[in-house]
Amino acid sequence: MSERPVDPRVHQYRHTLPFGAQPIGGGKTRFRFWAPSRDHVDLEIEDGETLAMTGSADGWFECEANCGPGARYRYRLDADLAVPDPGSRWQPDDVHGPSAVIDPFAYQWTHSDWRGRRWEETILYELHVGAMGGYNGVKARLADLASLGITAIELMPLADFPGRHNWGYDGVLPFAPDSAYGTPDELKALIDAAHGHGLQVFLDVVYNHFGPDGNYLHSYAEPFFKAGVHTPWGPAIDFDRPEVAQFFIENALYWIHEYRFDGLRFDAVHAIRSPKWLREVAEHVRRSVECDRHVHLVLENEENTSSLLECKPGHACHFDAQWSDDFHNTLHVMLTGETESYYGAYAQTPATKLARALSEGFVYQGEPSPIHDGKPRGEPSGALAPSAFVAFLQNHDQVGNRAMGERLTRLVEPRALRAATALLLLSPQIPMIFMDEENGSTRPFLFFTDYTGALADAVREGRRKEFAKFAIFSDPERREHIPDPNDHRTFEQSAVPHSSEPSPGNEEGREWRHFYQSALAVRNKLLVSRLRNTRSLGAQVLAEPAALDGESAALFAARRPPARSGTLTSHGKGGGVRAQWQLGDGETLTIAINLGDHPLSLGDMPPGKIIFETPDRVRDHLGGAQLPPQATLVWLTGDLHSFLRPHPEVSA
């Protein structure tokens, strides 16, 4: 149950959990803990009493204790094992330490009148809180991000993980924001301040697995997992069990209501293997949210299940959108020529695949996938709105899962990268930028953890073994140069500069920033207000890049940068596409992109006004309707004076 005080002068929020520690007033706290694998559980209050908890036939243990906010506690299972609360709101001493009782009403919200923004207004900025200096470090960047044109920040997972730094996908206590970044109230202050700047805040949540260190569930709740069923990250969670399903539903409601997040991104839901539960959690969120508040739910789903994204008349959508790996993968192949690993599914006719991604969303809509053992992947998606897809050129996965963490600025010529970026920022799909991308950052974003002992060795060697299948790392000596995830320097290399502006003298960085700001200004002023009810008018291939044969592929791999280098390596494979959409007000948006080294024919030039181009003044070189190399052109039909009028439906 989510609570909002009746008194409008009091701006406090709490989601009342059916488990964990709940202050009930009078210096007392109620504790409730599910331990079906145990017959007896004691509650241990640090520097206080130890109480035997009352058990029930369905595995629940509960009691009340004379303690209030600030008290630290554990559940004692036997003489040798006391565990933190799986519903802990705060772990001041990390995942193996005691949990702390928290009063959610302690934080006074300043911007409680915030109701969010429409999904079509969303321009996402994915960031890692630790790499940006913790909650307060992110908070210091908000005004700058708003001035850039960003309308939403997306935080990588916060669930408490072991050690000082981690990507967040190894969390083990889903209700406890990690103490390495600050306190719960500092997280609330970050979200509160973001709302004051007109920024939505999204949270990446991981419900498909727990990390390998600090997860005690097996010791007291074995039925939490499906016996004999495994995911790539460990035992599969049993979402068919009501207690387990409710645990994660409460987590989603908790972040939305107690922390006032504007949306959630559900990580790798294909590993959850329960579309029924996904629909259930979405329905719980939709029913719980105030009718005038915008809350958005986004999936990462390798299975391309378009039915989860459908919006039926008279019914709320289950999920607003899905991360579009297909958009990224096709453009990455066209930009870099890389075809190893999952890029192999996009190696053939990538421009045709890009045209499909722009016009229909998913590239794979039931066709056999070369990287899924030839099994069909996906469902038809052509009827979905363009805004049902979150497009990106870079994110934590696509950069950080490279052995050396190279950003595209290390792999692609600036002119070609600008052309692809213009397509990203001005197509009707929802664009997402990865932190510091807007400054043309060349800093790597590496995979980092903070494990010790045998687990640290296993993670380091496992990662190096994983890359042995890549041609450039077939040499064991070269693999030794892959950074150790547990070396603190690996995290330090991935941290972004303290200043949100490029350093003095970094003229290239300033040019990149101006480019992003200009493109986003066009999107916010000319497109956002008319994206609702937009539909595709189709896309055509202007040219396919020449296929890499075995010899040229080997040469491409050979000129890749050495492990310790970051030199530019490729002009890319090229190719070109032209796509059109009918916007919500009936006008037409057209984007043409040429990533090759030769001009491409545009065919019939549609009427209208050019609203963005890269490189500058590319329109002066359109003789014979030829689009120059490594260029993008964006134009609109209709009277531009009408586009420039203010639209009241756009949030300030």
Coordinates of N, CA, C and O in Angstrom, one line a residue, residues 424-563:
L424 N 19.7 9.1 -34.7 CA 19.2 8.7 -33.4 C 18.4 9.8 -32.8 O 17.3 9.5 -32.2
L425 N 18.8 11.1 -32.8 CA 18.2 12.1 -32.0 C 17.0 12.7 -32.7 O 16.1 13.3 -32.0
L426 N 16.8 12.4 -34.0 CA 15.7 13.1 -34.7 C 14.7 12.1 -35.3 O 13.7 12.5 -35.8
S427 N 14.9 10.8 -35.1 CA 13.8 9.9 -35.5 C 12.7 9.9 -34.5 O 12.9 10.3 -33.3
P428 N 11.5 9.4 -34.8 CA 10.4 9.4 -33.8 C 10.6 8.4 -32.7 O 9.8 8.4 -31.7
Q429 N 11.5 7.5 -32.8 CA 11.8 6.6 -31.7 C 12.3 7.3 -30.5 O 12.9 8.5 -30.7
I430 N 12.2 6.8 -29.3 CA 12.7 7.5 -28.1 C 14.2 7.4 -28.1 O 14.8 6.3 -28.0
P431 N 15.0 8.5 -28.1 CA 16.4 8.4 -28.1 C 17.0 8.3 -26.7 O 16.5 8.8 -25.7
M432 N 18.1 7.5 -26.6 CA 18.8 7.4 -25.4 C 20.3 7.7 -25.6 O 20.9 7.1 -26.6
I433 N 20.9 8.5 -24.7 CA 22.3 8.9 -24.8 C 23.0 8.2 -23.6 O 22.4 8.1 -22.5
F434 N 24.2 7.8 -23.8 CA 25.0 7.2 -22.7 C 25.9 8.3 -22.1 O 26.5 9.1 -22.8
M435 N 26.0 8.4 -20.8 CA 26.7 9.5 -20.1 C 28.0 9.9 -20.7 O 28.9 9.1 -21.1
D436 N 28.2 11.2 -20.9 CA 29.3 11.9 -21.4 C 29.5 11.7 -22.9 O 30.4 12.2 -23.5
E437 N 28.6 11.0 -23.5 CA 28.5 10.8 -25.0 C 28.4 12.2 -25.7 O 29.0 12.4 -26.7
E438 N 27.6 13.1 -25.0 CA 27.4 14.4 -25.6 C 28.6 15.3 -25.7 O 28.6 16.3 -26.4
N439 N 29.7 14.9 -25.0 CA 30.9 15.7 -25.0 C 32.0 15.0 -25.9 O 33.1 15.4 -25.8
G440 N 31.5 14.0 -26.7 CA 32.5 13.3 -27.5 C 33.5 12.5 -26.7 O 34.7 12.4 -27.2
S441 N 33.1 12.0 -25.6 CA 34.1 11.4 -24.7 C 34.8 10.2 -25.4 O 34.2 9.4 -26.1
T442 N 36.1 10.1 -25.1 CA 36.9 9.0 -25.6 C 37.3 8.1 -24.4 O 38.0 7.1 -24.6
R443 N 36.8 8.4 -23.2 CA 37.2 7.6 -22.0 C 36.4 6.3 -22.1 O 35.3 6.2 -22.6
P444 N 37.1 5.2 -21.7 CA 36.4 3.9 -21.8 C 35.3 3.8 -20.7 O 35.3 4.5 -19.7
F445 N 34.4 2.9 -20.9 CA 33.5 2.5 -19.9 C 33.7 1.0 -19.8 O 33.2 0.2 -20.6
L446 N 34.3 0.5 -18.7 CA 34.8 -0.8 -18.5 C 33.9 -1.6 -17.6 O 33.1 -1.0 -16.8
F447 N 33.9 -2.9 -17.6 CA 33.2 -3.7 -16.7 C 34.0 -3.7 -15.4 O 35.2 -4.0 -15.3
F448 N 33.3 -3.3 -14.2 CA 34.0 -3.3 -13.0 C 33.2 -3.9 -11.9 O 31.9 -3.8 -11.8
T449 N 33.9 -4.6 -10.9 CA 33.3 -5.1 -9.7 C 34.3 -4.9 -8.6 O 35.3 -4.3 -8.8
D450 N 33.9 -5.3 -7.4 CA 34.8 -5.1 -6.3 C 34.8 -6.4 -5.4 O 34.6 -6.4 -4.2
Y451 N 35.0 -7.6 -6.1 CA 35.1 -8.8 -5.4 C 36.5 -9.1 -4.9 O 37.5 -8.5 -5.3
T452 N 36.6 -10.0 -4.0 CA 37.9 -10.4 -3.4 C 38.0 -12.0 -3.5 O 37.0 -12.7 -3.7
G453 N 39.2 -12.4 -3.3 CA 39.5 -13.9 -3.2 C 39.1 -14.7 -4.4 O 39.3 -14.2 -5.6
A454 N 38.6 -15.9 -4.2 CA 38.4 -16.8 -5.3 C 37.3 -16.2 -6.3 O 37.4 -16.4 -7.5
L455 N 36.3 -15.5 -5.8 CA 35.3 -14.9 -6.7 C 35.9 -13.9 -7.6 O 35.6 -13.8 -8.8
A456 N 36.8 -13.1 -7.1 CA 37.5 -12.1 -7.9 C 38.3 -12.7 -9.0 O 38.3 -12.3 -10.2
D457 N 39.0 -13.8 -8.7 CA 39.8 -14.6 -9.7 C 38.9 -15.1 -10.7 O 39.2 -15.1 -11.9
A458 N 37.8 -15.7 -10.3 CA 36.9 -16.3 -11.3 C 36.3 -15.3 -12.2 O 36.1 -15.5 -13.4
V459 N 35.9 -14.1 -11.7 CA 35.4 -13.1 -12.6 C 36.4 -12.6 -13.6 O 36.1 -12.4 -14.8
R460 N 37.6 -12.3 -13.1 CA 38.7 -11.8 -14.0 C 39.0 -12.8 -15.1 O 39.0 -12.5 -16.3
E461 N 39.2 -14.1 -14.7 CA 39.6 -15.1 -15.7 C 38.4 -15.5 -16.6 O 38.6 -15.8 -17.8
G462 N 37.2 -15.5 -16.0 CA 36.0 -15.8 -16.8 C 35.8 -14.7 -17.9 O 35.4 -15.1 -19.0
R463 N 36.1 -13.5 -17.6 CA 35.9 -12.4 -18.6 C 36.9 -12.6 -19.7 O 36.6 -12.4 -20.9
R464 N 38.2 -12.9 -19.3 CA 39.2 -13.0 -20.4 C 38.9 -14.2 -21.2 O 39.1 -14.2 -22.4
K465 N 38.4 -15.3 -20.6 CA 38.1 -16.5 -21.4 C 36.9 -16.2 -22.4 O 36.9 -16.7 -23.5
E466 N 36.0 -15.4 -21.9 CA 34.8 -15.0 -22.7 C 35.3 -14.4 -24.1 O 34.7 -14.6 -25.1
F467 N 36.3 -13.6 -24.0 CA 36.8 -12.9 -25.2 C 37.8 -13.7 -26.1 O 38.2 -13.2 -27.1
A468 N 38.1 -14.9 -25.7 CA 39.0 -15.7 -26.5 C 38.4 -16.1 -27.8 O 39.1 -16.4 -28.8
K469 N 37.1 -16.0 -28.0 CA 36.4 -16.4 -29.2 C 36.6 -15.2 -30.3 O 36.2 -15.4 -31.4
F470 N 37.0 -14.0 -29.8 CA 37.2 -12.9 -30.8 C 38.6 -13.0 -31.4 O 39.6 -13.3 -30.7
A471 N 38.6 -12.7 -32.7 CA 39.9 -12.8 -33.4 C 41.0 -12.0 -32.8 O 42.1 -12.5 -32.6
I472 N 40.7 -10.8 -32.3 CA 41.8 -9.9 -31.8 C 42.3 -10.4 -30.5 O 43.4 -10.1 -30.1
F473 N 41.5 -11.3 -29.8 CA 42.0 -11.8 -28.5 C 42.2 -13.3 -28.5 O 42.2 -13.9 -27.4
S474 N 42.5 -13.8 -29.7 CA 42.8 -15.3 -29.8 C 44.2 -15.5 -29.1 O 44.4 -16.7 -28.7
D475 N 45.0 -14.5 -29.1 CA 46.3 -14.7 -28.5 C 46.2 -14.5 -27.0 O 45.8 -13.5 -26.5
P476 N 46.6 -15.5 -26.2 CA 46.5 -15.5 -24.7 C 47.2 -14.3 -24.1 O 46.8 -13.7 -23.1
E477 N 48.3 -13.9 -24.7 CA 49.1 -12.8 -24.2 C 48.3 -11.5 -24.3 O 48.3 -10.6 -23.4
R478 N 47.6 -11.3 -25.4 CA 46.8 -10.1 -25.6 C 45.6 -10.1 -24.6 O 45.3 -9.1 -24.1
R479 N 45.1 -11.3 -24.3 CA 44.0 -11.3 -23.4 C 44.4 -10.9 -22.0 O 43.6 -10.4 -21.2
E480 N 45.7 -11.0 -21.7 CA 46.1 -10.6 -20.4 C 46.0 -9.1 -20.2 O 46.0 -8.6 -19.0
H481 N 45.9 -8.4 -21.3 CA 45.8 -6.9 -21.2 C 44.3 -6.4 -20.9 O 44.1 -5.3 -20.7
I482 N 43.4 -7.4 -21.0 CA 42.0 -7.0 -20.7 C 41.9 -6.6 -19.2 O 42.4 -7.3 -18.3
P483 N 41.4 -5.4 -18.9 CA 41.5 -4.9 -17.5 C 40.8 -5.8 -16.5 O 39.8 -6.4 -16.8
D484 N 41.4 -5.9 -15.4 CA 40.8 -6.7 -14.3 C 39.6 -5.9 -13.7 O 39.8 -4.8 -13.2
P485 N 38.4 -6.5 -13.7 CA 37.2 -5.8 -13.2 C 37.4 -5.4 -11.8 O 36.8 -4.4 -11.3
N486 N 38.2 -6.1 -11.0 CA 38.3 -5.8 -9.5 C 39.4 -4.8 -9.2 O 39.6 -4.4 -8.0
D487 N 40.2 -4.4 -10.2 CA 41.2 -3.4 -9.9 C 40.5 -2.1 -9.9 O 39.8 -1.7 -10.8
H488 N 40.8 -1.3 -8.8 CA 40.1 0.0 -8.6 C 40.4 0.9 -9.8 O 39.6 1.8 -10.1
R489 N 41.5 0.8 -10.4 CA 41.8 1.6 -11.6 C 40.9 1.4 -12.7 O 40.6 2.3 -13.5
T490 N 40.3 0.2 -12.8 CA 39.3 -0.1 -13.9 C 38.1 0.8 -13.7 O 37.5 1.4 -14.6
F491 N 37.6 0.9 -12.4 CA 36.5 1.8 -12.1 C 36.9 3.3 -12.4 O 36.2 4.1 -12.9
E492 N 38.1 3.7 -11.9 CA 38.6 5.1 -12.1 C 38.6 5.5 -13.5 O 38.3 6.6 -13.9
Q493 N 39.1 4.6 -14.4 CA 39.1 4.9 -15.8 C 37.7 5.1 -16.4 O 37.6 5.9 -17.4
S494 N 36.7 4.5 -15.8 CA 35.4 4.6 -16.3 C 34.6 5.8 -15.8 O 33.5 6.1 -16.3
A495 N 35.1 6.4 -14.7 CA 34.4 7.6 -14.1 C 34.5 8.8 -15.1 O 35.5 9.0 -15.8
V496 N 33.4 9.5 -15.2 CA 33.4 10.7 -16.0 C 34.0 11.9 -15.3 O 34.0 11.9 -14.1
P497 N 34.5 12.9 -16.0 CA 35.1 14.1 -15.4 C 34.0 14.8 -14.5 O 32.8 14.7 -14.7
H498 N 34.5 15.4 -13.4 CA 33.7 16.1 -12.5 C 32.9 17.3 -13.1 O 31.7 17.5 -12.8
S499 N 33.5 17.9 -14.1 CA 32.8 19.0 -14.8 C 32.0 18.4 -15.9 O 32.3 17.5 -16.6
S500 N 30.8 19.0 -16.1 CA 29.9 18.6 -17.1 C 30.3 19.2 -18.5 O 29.8 18.8 -19.5
E501 N 31.1 20.2 -18.4 CA 31.6 20.8 -19.7 C 32.9 20.2 -20.1 O 33.7 19.8 -19.3
P502 N 33.2 20.1 -21.4 CA 34.5 19.7 -21.9 C 35.6 20.6 -21.3 O 35.4 21.8 -21.0
S503 N 36.8 20.0 -21.0 CA 37.9 20.7 -20.4 C 38.3 21.9 -21.3 O 38.2 21.8 -22.6
P504 N 38.9 22.9 -20.8 CA 39.4 24.0 -21.6 C 40.4 23.5 -22.6 O 41.2 22.7 -22.3
G505 N 40.2 24.0 -23.8 CA 41.1 23.6 -24.9 C 40.6 22.3 -25.7 O 41.1 22.0 -26.7
N506 N 39.6 21.7 -25.2 CA 39.0 20.5 -25.8 C 37.9 21.0 -26.8 O 36.7 20.9 -26.6
E507 N 38.4 21.6 -27.9 CA 37.5 22.2 -28.9 C 36.6 21.1 -29.5 O 35.4 21.4 -29.8
E508 N 37.1 19.9 -29.7 CA 36.3 18.9 -30.3 C 35.2 18.5 -29.4 O 34.0 18.3 -29.9
G509 N 35.5 18.4 -28.1 CA 34.4 18.1 -27.2 C 33.3 19.2 -27.2 O 32.1 18.9 -27.1
R510 N 33.7 20.4 -27.3 CA 32.7 21.5 -27.4 C 31.9 21.4 -28.6 O 30.7 21.7 -28.6
E511 N 32.5 21.1 -29.7 CA 31.8 20.9 -31.0 C 30.7 19.8 -30.8 O 29.6 19.9 -31.3
W512 N 31.1 18.7 -30.2 CA 30.2 17.6 -30.0 C 29.0 18.0 -29.2 O 27.9 17.8 -29.5
R513 N 29.3 18.8 -28.1 CA 28.3 19.2 -27.2 C 27.3 20.2 -27.9 O 26.1 20.0 -27.8
H514 N 27.8 21.0 -28.7 CA 27.0 21.9 -29.5 C 26.1 21.1 -30.5 O 24.9 21.5 -30.7
F515 N 26.7 20.1 -31.1 CA 25.9 19.3 -32.0 C 24.7 18.6 -31.3 O 23.6 18.7 -31.8
Y516 N 25.0 18.0 -30.2 CA 23.9 17.4 -29.4 C 22.8 18.4 -29.0 O 21.6 18.1 -29.2
Q517 N 23.3 19.5 -28.5 CA 22.3 20.5 -28.1 C 21.5 21.1 -29.2 O 20.3 21.3 -29.0
S518 N 22.1 21.2 -30.4 CA 21.4 21.7 -31.5 C 20.3 20.7 -32.0 O 19.2 21.1 -32.3
A519 N 20.7 19.5 -32.1 CA 19.8 18.4 -32.6 C 18.6 18.3 -31.6 O 17.5 18.1 -32.0
L520 N 18.9 18.3 -30.3 CA 17.9 18.1 -29.3 C 16.9 19.4 -29.2 O 15.7 19.2 -29.0
A521 N 17.5 20.5 -29.5 CA 16.6 21.7 -29.6 C 15.6 21.6 -30.7 O 14.4 21.9 -30.6
V522 N 16.1 21.0 -31.9 CA 15.2 20.8 -33.0 C 14.1 19.8 -32.6 O 12.9 19.9 -32.9
R523 N 14.5 18.7 -32.0 CA 13.6 17.7 -31.6 C 12.5 18.2 -30.6 O 11.3 18.0 -30.8
N524 N 13.0 19.0 -29.6 CA 12.1 19.5 -28.6 C 11.1 20.5 -29.2 O 9.9 20.6 -28.8
K525 N 11.6 21.3 -30.1 CA 10.8 22.4 -30.6 C 9.9 22.0 -31.7 O 8.7 22.4 -31.8
L526 N 10.4 21.2 -32.6 CA 9.7 20.9 -33.9 C 9.0 19.5 -33.9 O 8.1 19.3 -34.7
L527 N 9.4 18.5 -33.1 CA 8.9 17.2 -33.2 C 8.1 16.7 -32.0 O 7.1 16.0 -32.2
V528 N 8.6 17.0 -30.8 CA 8.0 16.3 -29.6 C 6.5 16.5 -29.5 O 5.8 15.6 -29.2
S529 N 6.0 17.7 -29.8 CA 4.6 18.0 -29.6 C 3.7 17.2 -30.6 O 2.5 17.1 -30.4
R530 N 4.3 16.6 -31.7 CA 3.5 15.9 -32.7 C 3.9 14.4 -32.8 O 3.5 13.8 -33.8
L531 N 4.6 13.9 -31.8 CA 5.0 12.5 -31.9 C 3.9 11.5 -31.6 O 3.9 10.4 -32.0
R532 N 2.9 12.0 -30.7 CA 1.8 11.1 -30.4 C 1.0 10.7 -31.7 O 0.8 11.6 -32.5
N533 N 0.7 9.5 -31.9 CA -0.1 9.0 -33.0 C 0.8 9.0 -34.3 O 0.2 9.0 -35.4
T534 N 2.1 9.1 -34.2 CA 2.9 9.0 -35.4 C 2.9 7.6 -35.9 O 2.9 6.6 -35.1
R535 N 3.0 7.5 -37.2 CA 3.1 6.1 -37.8 C 4.1 6.2 -39.0 O 4.3 7.2 -39.6
S536 N 4.6 5.0 -39.2 CA 5.6 4.9 -40.3 C 5.0 4.9 -41.7 O 3.9 4.4 -41.9
L537 N 5.7 5.6 -42.6 CA 5.3 5.6 -44.0 C 6.3 4.7 -44.8 O 6.2 4.7 -46.0
G538 N 7.1 4.0 -44.1 CA 8.1 3.1 -44.7 C 9.5 3.6 -44.8 O 9.7 4.8 -44.5
A539 N 10.4 2.8 -45.2 CA 11.8 3.1 -45.4 C 12.3 2.4 -46.6 O 11.9 1.3 -46.9
Q540 N 13.2 3.0 -47.3 CA 13.9 2.4 -48.5 C 15.4 2.4 -48.3 O 16.0 3.3 -47.7
V541 N 16.0 1.4 -48.9 CA 17.4 1.3 -48.9 C 18.0 2.1 -50.0 O 17.6 1.9 -51.2
L542 N 18.9 3.0 -49.7 CA 19.6 3.8 -50.7 C 20.8 3.0 -51.3 O 21.1 3.1 -52.4
A543 N 21.4 2.3 -50.4 CA 22.6 1.4 -50.8 C 22.9 0.5 -49.7 O 22.8 0.9 -48.5
E544 N 23.3 -0.7 -50.0 CA 23.8 -1.7 -49.1 C 25.3 -1.6 -49.1 O 25.9 -1.4 -50.2
P545 N 26.0 -1.7 -48.0 CA 27.5 -1.7 -48.0 C 28.0 -3.0 -48.6 O 27.3 -4.0 -48.6
A546 N 29.2 -2.9 -49.1 CA 29.8 -4.1 -49.7 C 30.1 -5.1 -48.6 O 30.5 -4.7 -47.5
A547 N 29.7 -6.3 -48.8 CA 29.9 -7.3 -47.7 C 31.4 -7.6 -47.5 O 32.2 -7.6 -48.5
L548 N 31.8 -7.8 -46.3 CA 33.2 -8.2 -46.0 C 33.4 -9.6 -46.2 O 32.6 -10.5 -45.7
D549 N 34.4 -10.0 -47.1 CA 34.7 -11.4 -47.3 C 35.7 -11.8 -46.2 O 36.1 -11.0 -45.3
G550 N 36.1 -13.0 -46.2 CA 36.9 -13.5 -45.1 C 38.3 -12.8 -45.0 O 38.7 -12.4 -44.0
E551 N 38.8 -12.4 -46.2 CA 40.1 -11.8 -46.2 C 40.0 -10.4 -45.7 O 40.8 -9.9 -44.8
S552 N 39.0 -9.6 -46.1 CA 38.9 -8.2 -45.7 C 38.5 -8.2 -44.2 O 38.9 -7.3 -43.5
A553 N 37.7 -9.2 -43.8 CA 37.3 -9.2 -42.4 C 38.6 -9.4 -41.5 O 38.7 -8.8 -40.4
A554 N 39.5 -10.3 -42.0 CA 40.8 -10.5 -41.2 C 41.6 -9.2 -41.2 O 42.2 -8.9 -40.2
L555 N 41.6 -8.5 -42.3 CA 42.4 -7.3 -42.3 C 41.8 -6.3 -41.4 O 42.5 -5.5 -40.7
F556 N 40.4 -6.3 -41.3 CA 39.7 -5.3 -40.4 C 40.1 -5.6 -39.0 O 40.5 -4.8 -38.2
A557 N 40.1 -6.9 -38.6 CA 40.5 -7.3 -37.3 C 41.9 -7.0 -37.0 O 42.3 -6.5 -35.9
A558 N 42.8 -7.1 -38.0 CA 44.2 -6.8 -37.8 C 44.5 -5.4 -37.5 O 45.4 -5.0 -36.8
R559 N 43.7 -4.5 -38.1 CA 43.9 -3.1 -37.8 C 43.1 -2.5 -36.7 O 43.1 -1.3 -36.4
R560 N 42.5 -3.4 -35.9 CA 41.8 -3.0 -34.7 C 42.9 -2.5 -33.7 O 44.1 -3.0 -33.8
P561 N 42.6 -1.7 -32.7 CA 43.7 -1.1 -31.9 C 44.2 -2.2 -31.0 O 43.5 -3.1 -30.6
P562 N 45.5 -2.1 -30.7 CA 46.1 -3.0 -29.6 C 45.4 -2.8 -28.3 O 44.7 -1.8 -28.1
A563 N 45.5 -3.8 -27.4 CA 44.7 -3.8 -26.2 C 44.9 -2.5 -25.4 O 44.0 -2.1 -24.7

